[in-house]
PDB file of C-alpha atoms in Angstrom:
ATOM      1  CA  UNK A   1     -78.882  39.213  10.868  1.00 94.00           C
ATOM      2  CA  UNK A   2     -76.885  37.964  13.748  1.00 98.00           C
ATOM      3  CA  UNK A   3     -77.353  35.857  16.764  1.00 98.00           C
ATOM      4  CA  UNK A   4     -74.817  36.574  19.525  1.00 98.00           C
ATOM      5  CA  UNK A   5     -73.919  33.326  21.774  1.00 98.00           C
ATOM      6  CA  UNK A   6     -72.165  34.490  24.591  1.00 98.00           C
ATOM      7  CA  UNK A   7     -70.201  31.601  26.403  1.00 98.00           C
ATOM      8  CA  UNK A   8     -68.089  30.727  28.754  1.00 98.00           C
ATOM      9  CA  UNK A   9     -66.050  27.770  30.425  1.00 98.00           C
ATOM     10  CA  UNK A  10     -68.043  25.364  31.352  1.00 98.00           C
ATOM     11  CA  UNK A  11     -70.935  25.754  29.152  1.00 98.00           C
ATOM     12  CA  UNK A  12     -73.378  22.987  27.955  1.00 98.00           C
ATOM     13  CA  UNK A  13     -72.369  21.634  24.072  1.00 97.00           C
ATOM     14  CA  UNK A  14     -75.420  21.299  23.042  1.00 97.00           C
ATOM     15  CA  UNK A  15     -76.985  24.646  23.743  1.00 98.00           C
ATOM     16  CA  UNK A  16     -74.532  25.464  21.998  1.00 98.00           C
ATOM     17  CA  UNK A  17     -73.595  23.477  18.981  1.00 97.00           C
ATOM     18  CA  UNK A  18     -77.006  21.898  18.467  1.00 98.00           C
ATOM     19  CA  UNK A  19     -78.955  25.184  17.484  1.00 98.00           C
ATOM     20  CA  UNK A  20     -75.779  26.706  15.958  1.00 98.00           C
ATOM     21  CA  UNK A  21     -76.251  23.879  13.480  1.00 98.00           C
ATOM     22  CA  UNK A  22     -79.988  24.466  12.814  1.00 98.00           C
ATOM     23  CA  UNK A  23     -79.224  28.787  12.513  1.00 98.00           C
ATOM     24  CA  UNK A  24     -76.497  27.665   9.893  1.00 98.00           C
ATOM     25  CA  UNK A  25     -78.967  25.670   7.943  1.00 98.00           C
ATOM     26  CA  UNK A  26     -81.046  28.637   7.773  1.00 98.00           C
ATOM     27  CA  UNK A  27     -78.576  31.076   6.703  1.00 98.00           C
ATOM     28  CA  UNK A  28     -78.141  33.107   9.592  1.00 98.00           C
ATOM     29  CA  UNK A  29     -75.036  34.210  10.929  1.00 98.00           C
ATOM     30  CA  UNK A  30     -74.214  32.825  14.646  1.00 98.00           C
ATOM     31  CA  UNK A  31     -71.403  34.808  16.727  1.00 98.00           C
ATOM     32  CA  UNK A  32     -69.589  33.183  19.719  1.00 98.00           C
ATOM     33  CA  UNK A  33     -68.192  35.353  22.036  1.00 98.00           C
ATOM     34  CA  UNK A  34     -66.789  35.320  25.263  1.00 98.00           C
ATOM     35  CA  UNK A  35     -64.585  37.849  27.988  1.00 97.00           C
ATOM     36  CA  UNK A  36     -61.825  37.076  25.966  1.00 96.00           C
ATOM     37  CA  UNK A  37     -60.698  35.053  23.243  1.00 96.00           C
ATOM     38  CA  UNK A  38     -59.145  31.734  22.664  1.00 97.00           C
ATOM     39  CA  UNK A  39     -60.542  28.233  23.417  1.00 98.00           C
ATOM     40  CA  UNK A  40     -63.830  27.609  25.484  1.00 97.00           C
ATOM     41  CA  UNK A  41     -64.204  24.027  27.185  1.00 98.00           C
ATOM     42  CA  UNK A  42     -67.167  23.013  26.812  1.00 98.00           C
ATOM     43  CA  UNK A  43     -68.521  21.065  29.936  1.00 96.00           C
ATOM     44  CA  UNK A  44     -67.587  17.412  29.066  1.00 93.00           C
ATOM     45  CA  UNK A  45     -64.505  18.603  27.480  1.00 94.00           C
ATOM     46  CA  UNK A  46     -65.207  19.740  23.977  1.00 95.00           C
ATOM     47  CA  UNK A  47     -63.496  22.598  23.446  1.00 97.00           C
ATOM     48  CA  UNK A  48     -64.131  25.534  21.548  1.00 96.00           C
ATOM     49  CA  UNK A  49     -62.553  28.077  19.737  1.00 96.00           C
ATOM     50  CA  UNK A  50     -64.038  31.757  20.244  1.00 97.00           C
ATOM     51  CA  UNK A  51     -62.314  34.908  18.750  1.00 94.00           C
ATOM     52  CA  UNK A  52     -64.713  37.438  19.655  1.00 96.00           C
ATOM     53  CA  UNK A  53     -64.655  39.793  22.769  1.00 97.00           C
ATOM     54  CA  UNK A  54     -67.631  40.884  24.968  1.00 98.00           C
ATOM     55  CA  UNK A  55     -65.720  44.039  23.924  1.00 96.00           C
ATOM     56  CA  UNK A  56     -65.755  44.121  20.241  1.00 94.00           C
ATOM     57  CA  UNK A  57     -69.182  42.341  19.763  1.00 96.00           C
ATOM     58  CA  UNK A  58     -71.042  44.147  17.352  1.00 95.00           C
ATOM     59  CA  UNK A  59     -75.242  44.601  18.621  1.00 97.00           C
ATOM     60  CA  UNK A  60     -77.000  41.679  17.875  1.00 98.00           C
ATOM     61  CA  UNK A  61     -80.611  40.931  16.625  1.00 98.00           C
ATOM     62  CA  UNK A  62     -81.174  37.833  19.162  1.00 98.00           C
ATOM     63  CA  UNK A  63     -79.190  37.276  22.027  1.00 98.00           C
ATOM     64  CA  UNK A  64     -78.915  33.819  22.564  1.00 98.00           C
ATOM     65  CA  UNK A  65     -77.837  32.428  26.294  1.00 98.00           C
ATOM     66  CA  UNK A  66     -76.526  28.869  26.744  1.00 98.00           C
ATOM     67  CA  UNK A  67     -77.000  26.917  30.011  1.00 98.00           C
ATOM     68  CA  UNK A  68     -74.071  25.280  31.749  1.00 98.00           C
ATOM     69  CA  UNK A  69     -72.344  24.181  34.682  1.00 98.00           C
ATOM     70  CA  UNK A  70     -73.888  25.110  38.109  1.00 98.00           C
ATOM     71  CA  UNK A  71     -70.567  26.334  39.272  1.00 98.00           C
ATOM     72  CA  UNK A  72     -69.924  28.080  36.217  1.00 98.00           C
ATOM     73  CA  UNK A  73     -73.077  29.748  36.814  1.00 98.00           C
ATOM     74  CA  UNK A  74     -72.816  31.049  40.182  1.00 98.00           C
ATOM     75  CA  UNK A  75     -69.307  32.577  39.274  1.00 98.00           C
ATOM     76  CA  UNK A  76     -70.771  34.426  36.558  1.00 98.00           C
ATOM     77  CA  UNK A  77     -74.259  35.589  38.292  1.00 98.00           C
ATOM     78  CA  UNK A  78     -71.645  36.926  41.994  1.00 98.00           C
ATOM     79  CA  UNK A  79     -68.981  37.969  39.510  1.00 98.00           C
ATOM     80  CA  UNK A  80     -68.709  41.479  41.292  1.00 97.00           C
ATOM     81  CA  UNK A  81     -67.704  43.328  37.809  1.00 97.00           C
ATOM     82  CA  UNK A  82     -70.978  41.649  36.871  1.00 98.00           C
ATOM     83  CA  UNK A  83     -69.050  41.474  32.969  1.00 98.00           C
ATOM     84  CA  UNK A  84     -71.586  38.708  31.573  1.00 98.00           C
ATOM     85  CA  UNK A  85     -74.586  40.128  32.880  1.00 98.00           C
ATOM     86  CA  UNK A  86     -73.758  43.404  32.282  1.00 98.00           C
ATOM     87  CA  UNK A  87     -73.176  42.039  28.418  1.00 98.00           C
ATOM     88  CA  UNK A  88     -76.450  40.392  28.852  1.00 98.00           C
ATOM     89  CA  UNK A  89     -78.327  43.879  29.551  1.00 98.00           C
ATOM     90  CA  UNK A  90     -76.275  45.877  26.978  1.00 97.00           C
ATOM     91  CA  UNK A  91     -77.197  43.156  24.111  1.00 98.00           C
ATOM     92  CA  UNK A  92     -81.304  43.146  25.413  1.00 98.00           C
ATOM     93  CA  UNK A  93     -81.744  46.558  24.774  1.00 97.00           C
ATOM     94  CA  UNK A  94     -81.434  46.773  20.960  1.00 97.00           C
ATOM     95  CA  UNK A  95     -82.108  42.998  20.408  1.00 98.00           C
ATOM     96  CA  UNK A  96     -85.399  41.715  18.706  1.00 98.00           C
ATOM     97  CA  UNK A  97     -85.183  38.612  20.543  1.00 98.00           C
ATOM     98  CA  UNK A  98     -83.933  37.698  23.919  1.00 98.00           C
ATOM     99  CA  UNK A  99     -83.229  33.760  23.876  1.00 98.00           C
ATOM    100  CA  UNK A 100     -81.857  31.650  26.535  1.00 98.00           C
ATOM    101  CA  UNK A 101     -81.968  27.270  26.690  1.00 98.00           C
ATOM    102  CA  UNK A 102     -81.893  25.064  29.512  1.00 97.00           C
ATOM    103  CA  UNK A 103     -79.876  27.151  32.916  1.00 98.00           C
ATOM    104  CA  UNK A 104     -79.009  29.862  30.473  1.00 98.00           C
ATOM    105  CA  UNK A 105     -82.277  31.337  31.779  1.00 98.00           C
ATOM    106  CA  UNK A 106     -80.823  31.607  35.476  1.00 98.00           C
ATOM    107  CA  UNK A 107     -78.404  34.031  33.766  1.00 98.00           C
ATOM    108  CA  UNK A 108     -80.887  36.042  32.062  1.00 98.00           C
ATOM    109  CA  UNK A 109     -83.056  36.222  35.567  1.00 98.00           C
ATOM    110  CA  UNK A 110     -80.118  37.471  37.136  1.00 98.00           C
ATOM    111  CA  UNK A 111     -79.439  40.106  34.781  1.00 98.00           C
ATOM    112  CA  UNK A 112     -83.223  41.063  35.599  1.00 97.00           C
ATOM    113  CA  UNK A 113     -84.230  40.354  31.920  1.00 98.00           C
ATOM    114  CA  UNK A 114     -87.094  37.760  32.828  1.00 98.00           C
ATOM    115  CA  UNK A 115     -88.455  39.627  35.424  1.00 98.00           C
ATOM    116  CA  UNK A 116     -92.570  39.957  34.717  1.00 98.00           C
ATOM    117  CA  UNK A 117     -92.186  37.598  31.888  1.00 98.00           C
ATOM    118  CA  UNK A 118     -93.136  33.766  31.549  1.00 98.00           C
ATOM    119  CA  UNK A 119     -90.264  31.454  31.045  1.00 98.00           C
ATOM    120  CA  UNK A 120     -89.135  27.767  31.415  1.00 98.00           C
ATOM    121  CA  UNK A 121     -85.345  26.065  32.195  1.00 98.00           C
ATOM    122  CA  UNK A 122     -83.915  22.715  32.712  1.00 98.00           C
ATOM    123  CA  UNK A 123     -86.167  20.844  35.060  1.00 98.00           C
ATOM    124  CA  UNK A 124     -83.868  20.805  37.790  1.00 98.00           C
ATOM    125  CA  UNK A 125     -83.345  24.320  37.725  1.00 98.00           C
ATOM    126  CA  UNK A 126     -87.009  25.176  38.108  1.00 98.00           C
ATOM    127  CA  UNK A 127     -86.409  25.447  41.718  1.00 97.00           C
ATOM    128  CA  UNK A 128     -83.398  27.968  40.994  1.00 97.00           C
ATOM    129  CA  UNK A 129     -86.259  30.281  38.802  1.00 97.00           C
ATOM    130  CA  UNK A 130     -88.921  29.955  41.530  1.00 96.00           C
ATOM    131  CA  UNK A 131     -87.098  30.456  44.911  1.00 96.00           C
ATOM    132  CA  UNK A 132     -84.485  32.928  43.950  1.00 97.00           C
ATOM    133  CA  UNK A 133     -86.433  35.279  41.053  1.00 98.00           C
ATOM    134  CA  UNK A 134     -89.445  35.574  42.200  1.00 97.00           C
ATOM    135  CA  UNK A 135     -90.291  38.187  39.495  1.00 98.00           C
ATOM    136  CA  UNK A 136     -90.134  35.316  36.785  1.00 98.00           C
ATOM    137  CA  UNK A 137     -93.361  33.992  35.977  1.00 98.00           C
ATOM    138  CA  UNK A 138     -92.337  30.036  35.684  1.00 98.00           C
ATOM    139  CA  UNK A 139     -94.756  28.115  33.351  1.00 98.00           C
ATOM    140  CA  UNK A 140     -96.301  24.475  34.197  1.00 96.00           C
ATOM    141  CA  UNK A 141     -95.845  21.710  32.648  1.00 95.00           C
ATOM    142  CA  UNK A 142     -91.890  21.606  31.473  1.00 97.00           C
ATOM    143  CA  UNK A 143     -92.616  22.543  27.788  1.00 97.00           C
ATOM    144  CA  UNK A 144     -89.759  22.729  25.105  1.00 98.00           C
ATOM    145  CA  UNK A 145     -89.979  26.565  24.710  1.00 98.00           C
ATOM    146  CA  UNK A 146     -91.865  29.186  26.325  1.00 98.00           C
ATOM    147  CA  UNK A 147     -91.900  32.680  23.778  1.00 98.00           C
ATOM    148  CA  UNK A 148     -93.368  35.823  26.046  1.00 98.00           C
ATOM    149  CA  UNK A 149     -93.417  39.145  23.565  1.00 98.00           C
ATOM    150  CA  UNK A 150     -89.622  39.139  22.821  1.00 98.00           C
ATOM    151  CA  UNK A 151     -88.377  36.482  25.598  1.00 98.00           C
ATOM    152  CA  UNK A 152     -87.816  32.850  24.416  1.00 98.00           C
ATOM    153  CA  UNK A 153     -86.738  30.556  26.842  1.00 98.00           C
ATOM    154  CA  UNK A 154     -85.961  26.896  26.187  1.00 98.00           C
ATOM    155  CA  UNK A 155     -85.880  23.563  28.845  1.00 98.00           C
ATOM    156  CA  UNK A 156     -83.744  21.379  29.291  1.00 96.00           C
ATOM    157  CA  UNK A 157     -80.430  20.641  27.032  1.00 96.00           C
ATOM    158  CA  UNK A 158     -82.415  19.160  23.932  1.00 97.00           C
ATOM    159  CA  UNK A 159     -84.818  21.741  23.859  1.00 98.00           C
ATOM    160  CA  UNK A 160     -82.706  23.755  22.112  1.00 98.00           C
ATOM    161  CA  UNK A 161     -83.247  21.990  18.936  1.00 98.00           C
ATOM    162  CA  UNK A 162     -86.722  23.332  18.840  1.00 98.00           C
ATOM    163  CA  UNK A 163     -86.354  26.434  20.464  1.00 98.00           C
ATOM    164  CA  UNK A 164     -83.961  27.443  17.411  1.00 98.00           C
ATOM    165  CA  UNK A 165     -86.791  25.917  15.284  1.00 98.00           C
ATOM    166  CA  UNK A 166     -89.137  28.209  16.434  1.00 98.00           C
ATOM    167  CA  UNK A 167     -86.561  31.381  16.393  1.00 98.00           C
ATOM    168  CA  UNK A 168     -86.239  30.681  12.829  1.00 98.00           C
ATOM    169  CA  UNK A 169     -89.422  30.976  12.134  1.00 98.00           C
ATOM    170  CA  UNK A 170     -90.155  34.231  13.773  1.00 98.00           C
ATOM    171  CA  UNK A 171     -87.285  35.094  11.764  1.00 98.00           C
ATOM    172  CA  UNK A 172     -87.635  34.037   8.577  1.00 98.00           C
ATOM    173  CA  UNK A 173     -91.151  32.062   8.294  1.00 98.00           C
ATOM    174  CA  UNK A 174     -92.657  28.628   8.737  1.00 98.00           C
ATOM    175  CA  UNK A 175     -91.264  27.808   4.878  1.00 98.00           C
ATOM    176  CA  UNK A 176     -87.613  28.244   5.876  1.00 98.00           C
ATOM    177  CA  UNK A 177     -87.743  26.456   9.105  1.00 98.00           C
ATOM    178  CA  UNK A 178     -89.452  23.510   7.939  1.00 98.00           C
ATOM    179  CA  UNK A 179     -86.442  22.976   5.169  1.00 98.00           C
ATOM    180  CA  UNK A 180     -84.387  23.196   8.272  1.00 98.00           C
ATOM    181  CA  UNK A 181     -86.121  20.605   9.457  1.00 98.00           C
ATOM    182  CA  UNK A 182     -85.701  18.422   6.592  1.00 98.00           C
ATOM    183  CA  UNK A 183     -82.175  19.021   6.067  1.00 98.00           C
ATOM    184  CA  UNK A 184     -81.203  18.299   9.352  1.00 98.00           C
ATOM    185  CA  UNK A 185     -83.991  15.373   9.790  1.00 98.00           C
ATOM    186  CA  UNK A 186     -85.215  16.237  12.870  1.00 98.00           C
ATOM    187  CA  UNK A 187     -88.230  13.950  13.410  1.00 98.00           C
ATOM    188  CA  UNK A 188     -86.906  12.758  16.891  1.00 96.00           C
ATOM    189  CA  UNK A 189     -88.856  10.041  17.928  1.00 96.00           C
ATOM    190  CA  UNK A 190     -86.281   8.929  20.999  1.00 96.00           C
ATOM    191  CA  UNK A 191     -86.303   4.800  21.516  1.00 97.00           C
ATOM    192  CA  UNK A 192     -86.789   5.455  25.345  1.00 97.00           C
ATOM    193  CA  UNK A 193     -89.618   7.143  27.491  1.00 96.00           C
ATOM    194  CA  UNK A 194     -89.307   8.022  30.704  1.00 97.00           C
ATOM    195  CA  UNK A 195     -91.002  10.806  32.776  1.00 96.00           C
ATOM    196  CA  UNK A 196     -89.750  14.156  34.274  1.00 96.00           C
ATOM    197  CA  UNK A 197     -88.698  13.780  37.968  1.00 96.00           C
ATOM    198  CA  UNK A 198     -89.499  15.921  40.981  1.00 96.00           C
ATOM    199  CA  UNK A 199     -86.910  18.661  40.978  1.00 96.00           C
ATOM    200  CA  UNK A 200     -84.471  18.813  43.432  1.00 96.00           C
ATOM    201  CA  UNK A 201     -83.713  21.870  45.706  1.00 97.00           C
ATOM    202  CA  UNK A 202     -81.626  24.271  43.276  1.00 97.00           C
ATOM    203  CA  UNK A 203     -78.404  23.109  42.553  1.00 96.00           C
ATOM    204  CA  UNK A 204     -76.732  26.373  41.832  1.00 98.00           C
ATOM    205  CA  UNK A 205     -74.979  27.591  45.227  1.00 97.00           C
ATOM    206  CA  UNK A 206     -76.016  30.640  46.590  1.00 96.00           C
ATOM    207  CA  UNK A 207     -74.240  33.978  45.556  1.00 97.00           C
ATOM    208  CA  UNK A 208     -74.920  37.568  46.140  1.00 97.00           C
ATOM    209  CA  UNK A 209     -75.660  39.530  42.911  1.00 97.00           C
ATOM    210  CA  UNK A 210     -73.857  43.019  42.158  1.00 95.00           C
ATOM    211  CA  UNK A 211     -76.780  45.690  41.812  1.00 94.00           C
ATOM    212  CA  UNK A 212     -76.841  46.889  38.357  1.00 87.00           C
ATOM    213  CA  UNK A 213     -74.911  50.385  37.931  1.00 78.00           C
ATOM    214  CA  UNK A 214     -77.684  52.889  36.889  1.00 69.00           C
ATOM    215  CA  UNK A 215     -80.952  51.363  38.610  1.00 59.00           C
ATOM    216  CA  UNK A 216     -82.837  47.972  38.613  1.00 49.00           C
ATOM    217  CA  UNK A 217     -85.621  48.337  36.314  1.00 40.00           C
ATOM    218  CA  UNK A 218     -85.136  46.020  33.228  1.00 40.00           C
ATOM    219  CA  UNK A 219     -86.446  46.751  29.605  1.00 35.00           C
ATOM    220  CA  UNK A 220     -89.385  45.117  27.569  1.00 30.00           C
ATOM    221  CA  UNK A 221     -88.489  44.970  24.529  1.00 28.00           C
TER     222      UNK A 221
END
């Protein structure tokens, strides 16, 4: 079993390194992959070592999209070869799961692979989901996860860490994750509260998106 990670400069660490953690605790295989290999900065500066090609990816059983910069977005979503989302829609089709946390889920909306389906993002984004895919059904309430049939979407950055809780246990049972949970103690219970904010208008700058080659319906799967 594998779970693809597509990323790409400027991605978020922890939608990234937080679940990869929690999938390696659970024995299943992550791959990071990008348009071509070498190191990845992370936004915030980690950086990331990824030796696997769009190109040579093998077909994964979840697809997992990371959120990231808004700039970083926008050049991927008007990127005119339309390479990442065009990996994005190759991936869905044989995938059992179609994953994405925090902005990752602007990505998957522009690669029309949320259209008719409930989803969440970041809060800040929500505006992004609402005003520029209107097909997306956004849900209330900022939950951690939404699951739709096959779609999983996660919030904001943290949500991650129970997103890939949940993924694991469509994959591999209730028994398995909760071990996960143990070994990685994960029994947040954060010395702060605060409360969501209103959203501001979307932060991601407008960009015109290529027309998929081949028609516009996506697949259910």
């Amino acid at each position: 079993m594998i779970i693809g990670m597509p990323v790409y400069p400027g991605v978020d660490m922890l939608d990234v390194v937080g679940p990869y953690e929690m999938f390696n605790w659970a024995d299943i295989t992550v791959s990071l992959v990008a348009q071509r290999p070498g190191p990845i900065m992370c936004r915030g500066g980690l950086v990331i070592q990824v030796d696997a090609t769009f190109a040579t990816a093998p077909e994964f059983d979840v697809l997992w999209v990371p959120g990231g910069d808004p700039d970083s977005l926008a050049d991927l979503m008007g990127d005119p070869d339309r390479v990442y989302l065009d990996f994005l829609w190759t991936q869905s089709l044989t995938a059992r799961y179609v994953a994405s946390v925090c902005e990752g889920a602007l990505l998957l909306a522009a690669a029309e692979l949320l259209d008719n389906y409930y989803a969440t993002t970041h809060w800040a984004f929500i505006p992004c989901l609402t005003e520029r895919f209107p097909k997306v059904k956004v849900v209330d309430g900022h939950p951690r996860f939404c699951l739709d049939g096959k779609r999983l979407t996660g919030g904001g950055i943290s949500s991650g860490l129970d997103e890939a809780l949940e993924l694991i246990q469509l994959l591999k049972g209730t028994a398995t994750a909760q071990s996960v949970q143990q070994n990685t103690q994960y029994y947040p219970r954060p010395p702060v509260t605060s409360e969501i904010p209103e959203a501001p208008p979307c932060l991601v700058r407008p960009v015109i998106i290529p027309p998929r080659r081949g028609g516009s319906s996506g697949p259910h799967v």
